JSON list of C-alpha atoms in Angstrom, two decimals:
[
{"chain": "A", "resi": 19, "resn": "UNK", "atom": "CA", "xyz": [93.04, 40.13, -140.46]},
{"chain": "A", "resi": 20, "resn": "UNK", "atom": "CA", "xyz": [91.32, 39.05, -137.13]},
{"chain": "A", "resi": 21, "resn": "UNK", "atom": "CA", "xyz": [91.49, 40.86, -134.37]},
{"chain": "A", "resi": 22, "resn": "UNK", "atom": "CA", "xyz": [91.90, 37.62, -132.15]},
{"chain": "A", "resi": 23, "resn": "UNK", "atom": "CA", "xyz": [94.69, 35.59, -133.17]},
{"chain": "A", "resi": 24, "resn": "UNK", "atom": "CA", "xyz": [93.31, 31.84, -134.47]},
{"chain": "A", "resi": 25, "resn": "UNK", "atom": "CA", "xyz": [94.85, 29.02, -132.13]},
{"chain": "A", "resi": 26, "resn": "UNK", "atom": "CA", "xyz": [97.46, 26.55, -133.77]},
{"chain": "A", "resi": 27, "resn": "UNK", "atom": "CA", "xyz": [95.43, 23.45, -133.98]},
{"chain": "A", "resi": 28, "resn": "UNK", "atom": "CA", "xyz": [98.59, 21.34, -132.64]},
{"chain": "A", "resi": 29, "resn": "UNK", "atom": "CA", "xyz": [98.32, 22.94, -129.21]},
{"chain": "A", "resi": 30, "resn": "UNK", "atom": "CA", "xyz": [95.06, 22.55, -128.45]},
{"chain": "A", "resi": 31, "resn": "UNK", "atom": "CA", "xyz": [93.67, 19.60, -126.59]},
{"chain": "A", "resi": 32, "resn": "UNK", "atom": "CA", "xyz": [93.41, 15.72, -128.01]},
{"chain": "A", "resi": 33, "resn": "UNK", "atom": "CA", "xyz": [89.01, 16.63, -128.24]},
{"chain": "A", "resi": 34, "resn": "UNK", "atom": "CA", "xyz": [89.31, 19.85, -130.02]},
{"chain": "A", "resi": 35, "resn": "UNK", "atom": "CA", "xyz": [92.35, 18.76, -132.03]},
{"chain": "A", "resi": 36, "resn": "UNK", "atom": "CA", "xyz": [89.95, 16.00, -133.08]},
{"chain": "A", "resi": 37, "resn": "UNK", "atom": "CA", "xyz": [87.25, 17.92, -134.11]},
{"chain": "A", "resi": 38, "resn": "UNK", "atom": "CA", "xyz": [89.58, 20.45, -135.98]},
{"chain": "A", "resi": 39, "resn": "UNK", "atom": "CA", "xyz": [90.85, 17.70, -137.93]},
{"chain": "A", "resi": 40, "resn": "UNK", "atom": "CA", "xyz": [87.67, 16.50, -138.66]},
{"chain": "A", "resi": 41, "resn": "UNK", "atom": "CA", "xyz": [86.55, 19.67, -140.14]},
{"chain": "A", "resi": 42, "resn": "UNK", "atom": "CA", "xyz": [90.26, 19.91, -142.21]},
{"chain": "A", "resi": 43, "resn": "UNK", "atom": "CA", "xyz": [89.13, 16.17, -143.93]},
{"chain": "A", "resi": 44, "resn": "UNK", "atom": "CA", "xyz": [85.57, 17.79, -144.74]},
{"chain": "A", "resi": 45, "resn": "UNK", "atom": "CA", "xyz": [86.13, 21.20, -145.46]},
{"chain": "A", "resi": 46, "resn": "UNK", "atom": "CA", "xyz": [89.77, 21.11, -146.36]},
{"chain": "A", "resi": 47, "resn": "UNK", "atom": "CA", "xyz": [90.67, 23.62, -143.49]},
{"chain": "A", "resi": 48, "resn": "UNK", "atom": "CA", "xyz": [89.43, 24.27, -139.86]},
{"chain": "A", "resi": 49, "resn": "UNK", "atom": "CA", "xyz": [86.41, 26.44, -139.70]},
{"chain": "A", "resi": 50, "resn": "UNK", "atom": "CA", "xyz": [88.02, 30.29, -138.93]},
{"chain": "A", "resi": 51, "resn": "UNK", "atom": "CA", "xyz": [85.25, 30.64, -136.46]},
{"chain": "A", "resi": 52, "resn": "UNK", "atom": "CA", "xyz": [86.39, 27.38, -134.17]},
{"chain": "A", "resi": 53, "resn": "UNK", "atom": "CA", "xyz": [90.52, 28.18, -134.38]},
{"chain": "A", "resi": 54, "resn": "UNK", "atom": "CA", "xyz": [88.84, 31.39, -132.57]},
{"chain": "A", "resi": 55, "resn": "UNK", "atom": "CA", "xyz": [86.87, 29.55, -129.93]},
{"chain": "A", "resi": 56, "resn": "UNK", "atom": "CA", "xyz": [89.21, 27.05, -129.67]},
{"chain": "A", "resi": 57, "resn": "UNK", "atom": "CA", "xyz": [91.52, 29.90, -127.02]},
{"chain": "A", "resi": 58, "resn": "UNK", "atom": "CA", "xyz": [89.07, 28.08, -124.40]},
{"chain": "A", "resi": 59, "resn": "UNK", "atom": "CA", "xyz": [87.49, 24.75, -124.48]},
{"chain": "A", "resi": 60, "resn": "UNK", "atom": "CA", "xyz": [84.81, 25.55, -122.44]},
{"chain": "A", "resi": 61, "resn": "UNK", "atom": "CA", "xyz": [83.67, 28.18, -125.34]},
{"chain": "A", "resi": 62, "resn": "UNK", "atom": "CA", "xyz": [84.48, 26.03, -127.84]},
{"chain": "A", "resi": 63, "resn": "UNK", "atom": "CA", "xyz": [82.23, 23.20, -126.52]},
{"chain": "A", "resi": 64, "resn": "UNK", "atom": "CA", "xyz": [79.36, 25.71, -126.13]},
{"chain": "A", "resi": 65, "resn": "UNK", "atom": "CA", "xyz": [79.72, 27.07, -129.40]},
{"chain": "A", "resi": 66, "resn": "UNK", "atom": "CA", "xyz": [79.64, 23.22, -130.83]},
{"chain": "A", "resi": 67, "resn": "UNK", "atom": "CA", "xyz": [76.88, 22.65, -128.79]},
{"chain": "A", "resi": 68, "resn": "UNK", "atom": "CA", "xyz": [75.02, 25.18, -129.55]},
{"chain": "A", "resi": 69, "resn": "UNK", "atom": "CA", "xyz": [75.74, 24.61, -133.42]},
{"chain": "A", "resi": 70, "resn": "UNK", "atom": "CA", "xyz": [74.72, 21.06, -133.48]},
{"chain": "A", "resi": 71, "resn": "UNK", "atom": "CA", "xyz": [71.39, 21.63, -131.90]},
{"chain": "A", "resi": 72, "resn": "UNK", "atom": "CA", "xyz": [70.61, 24.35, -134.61]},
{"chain": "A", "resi": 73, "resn": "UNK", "atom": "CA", "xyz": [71.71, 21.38, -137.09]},
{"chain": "A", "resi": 74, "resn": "UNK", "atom": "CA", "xyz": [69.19, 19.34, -135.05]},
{"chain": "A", "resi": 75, "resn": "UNK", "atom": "CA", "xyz": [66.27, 21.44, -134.46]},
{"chain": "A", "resi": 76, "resn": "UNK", "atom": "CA", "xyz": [65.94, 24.59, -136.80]},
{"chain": "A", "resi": 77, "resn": "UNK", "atom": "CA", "xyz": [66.76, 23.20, -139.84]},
{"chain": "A", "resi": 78, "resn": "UNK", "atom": "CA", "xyz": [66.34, 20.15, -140.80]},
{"chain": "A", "resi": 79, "resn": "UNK", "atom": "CA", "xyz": [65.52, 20.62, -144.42]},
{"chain": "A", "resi": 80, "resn": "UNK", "atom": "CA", "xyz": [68.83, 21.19, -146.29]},
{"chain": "A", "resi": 81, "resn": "UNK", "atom": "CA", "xyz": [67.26, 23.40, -148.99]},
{"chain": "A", "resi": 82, "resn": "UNK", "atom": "CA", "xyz": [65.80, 25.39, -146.31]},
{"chain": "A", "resi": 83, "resn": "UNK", "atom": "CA", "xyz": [69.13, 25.72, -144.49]},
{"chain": "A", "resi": 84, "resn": "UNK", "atom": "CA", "xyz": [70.79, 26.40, -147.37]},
{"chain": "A", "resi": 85, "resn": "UNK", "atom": "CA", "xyz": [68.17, 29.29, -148.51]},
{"chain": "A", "resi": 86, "resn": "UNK", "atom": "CA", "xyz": [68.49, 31.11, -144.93]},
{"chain": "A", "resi": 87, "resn": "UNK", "atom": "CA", "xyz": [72.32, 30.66, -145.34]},
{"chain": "A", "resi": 88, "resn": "UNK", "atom": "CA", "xyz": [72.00, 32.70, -148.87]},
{"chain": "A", "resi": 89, "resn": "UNK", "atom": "CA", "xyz": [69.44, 34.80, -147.49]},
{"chain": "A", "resi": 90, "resn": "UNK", "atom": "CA", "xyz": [71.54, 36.59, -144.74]},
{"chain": "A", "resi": 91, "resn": "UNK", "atom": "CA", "xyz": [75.05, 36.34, -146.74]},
{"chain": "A", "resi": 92, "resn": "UNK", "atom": "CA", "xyz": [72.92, 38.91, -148.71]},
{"chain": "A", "resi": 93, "resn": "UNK", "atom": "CA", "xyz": [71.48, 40.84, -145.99]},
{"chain": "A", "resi": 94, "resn": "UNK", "atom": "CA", "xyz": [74.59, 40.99, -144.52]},
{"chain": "A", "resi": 95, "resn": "UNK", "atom": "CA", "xyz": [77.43, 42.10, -147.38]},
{"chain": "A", "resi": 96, "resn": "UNK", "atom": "CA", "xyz": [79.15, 38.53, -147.33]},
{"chain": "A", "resi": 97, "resn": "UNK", "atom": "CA", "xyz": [79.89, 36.61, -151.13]},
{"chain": "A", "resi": 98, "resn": "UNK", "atom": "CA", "xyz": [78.43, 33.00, -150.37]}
]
């Protein structure tokens, strides 16, 4: 259980409702992560930022990205 209530996805604003939705259609639920950052849309659009440049800069080889996504799921505990 979180510690920070997630946000209901209806109450947020028409941009972050968008995105939200967006992630529902590709991942089949919002990311837990952005129903936490979505409590202020400032955060939330510096926490998007700052994930799509990592998608643009660091990794651009998927195997790579995938193998550092494996890599600390292991170091840290978490079932991938």
């Amino acid at each position: 259980m979180a510690r920070i209530p997630e946000v209901d996805p209806e109450s947020t604003p028409p941009r972050v409702r968008a995105i939200l939705e967006a992630q529902r259609q590709t991942f089949g639920a919002p990311l837990n992560n952005h129903l936490l950052y979505a409590h202020d849309e400032s955060l939330f659009r510096g926490a998007r930022g700052m994930w799509a440049a990592l998608d643009q800069a660091v990794f651009r080889d998927a195997a790579l990205s995938a193998l550092v996504n494996r890599r600390v799921a292991a170091r840290v505990g978490c079932v991938f």
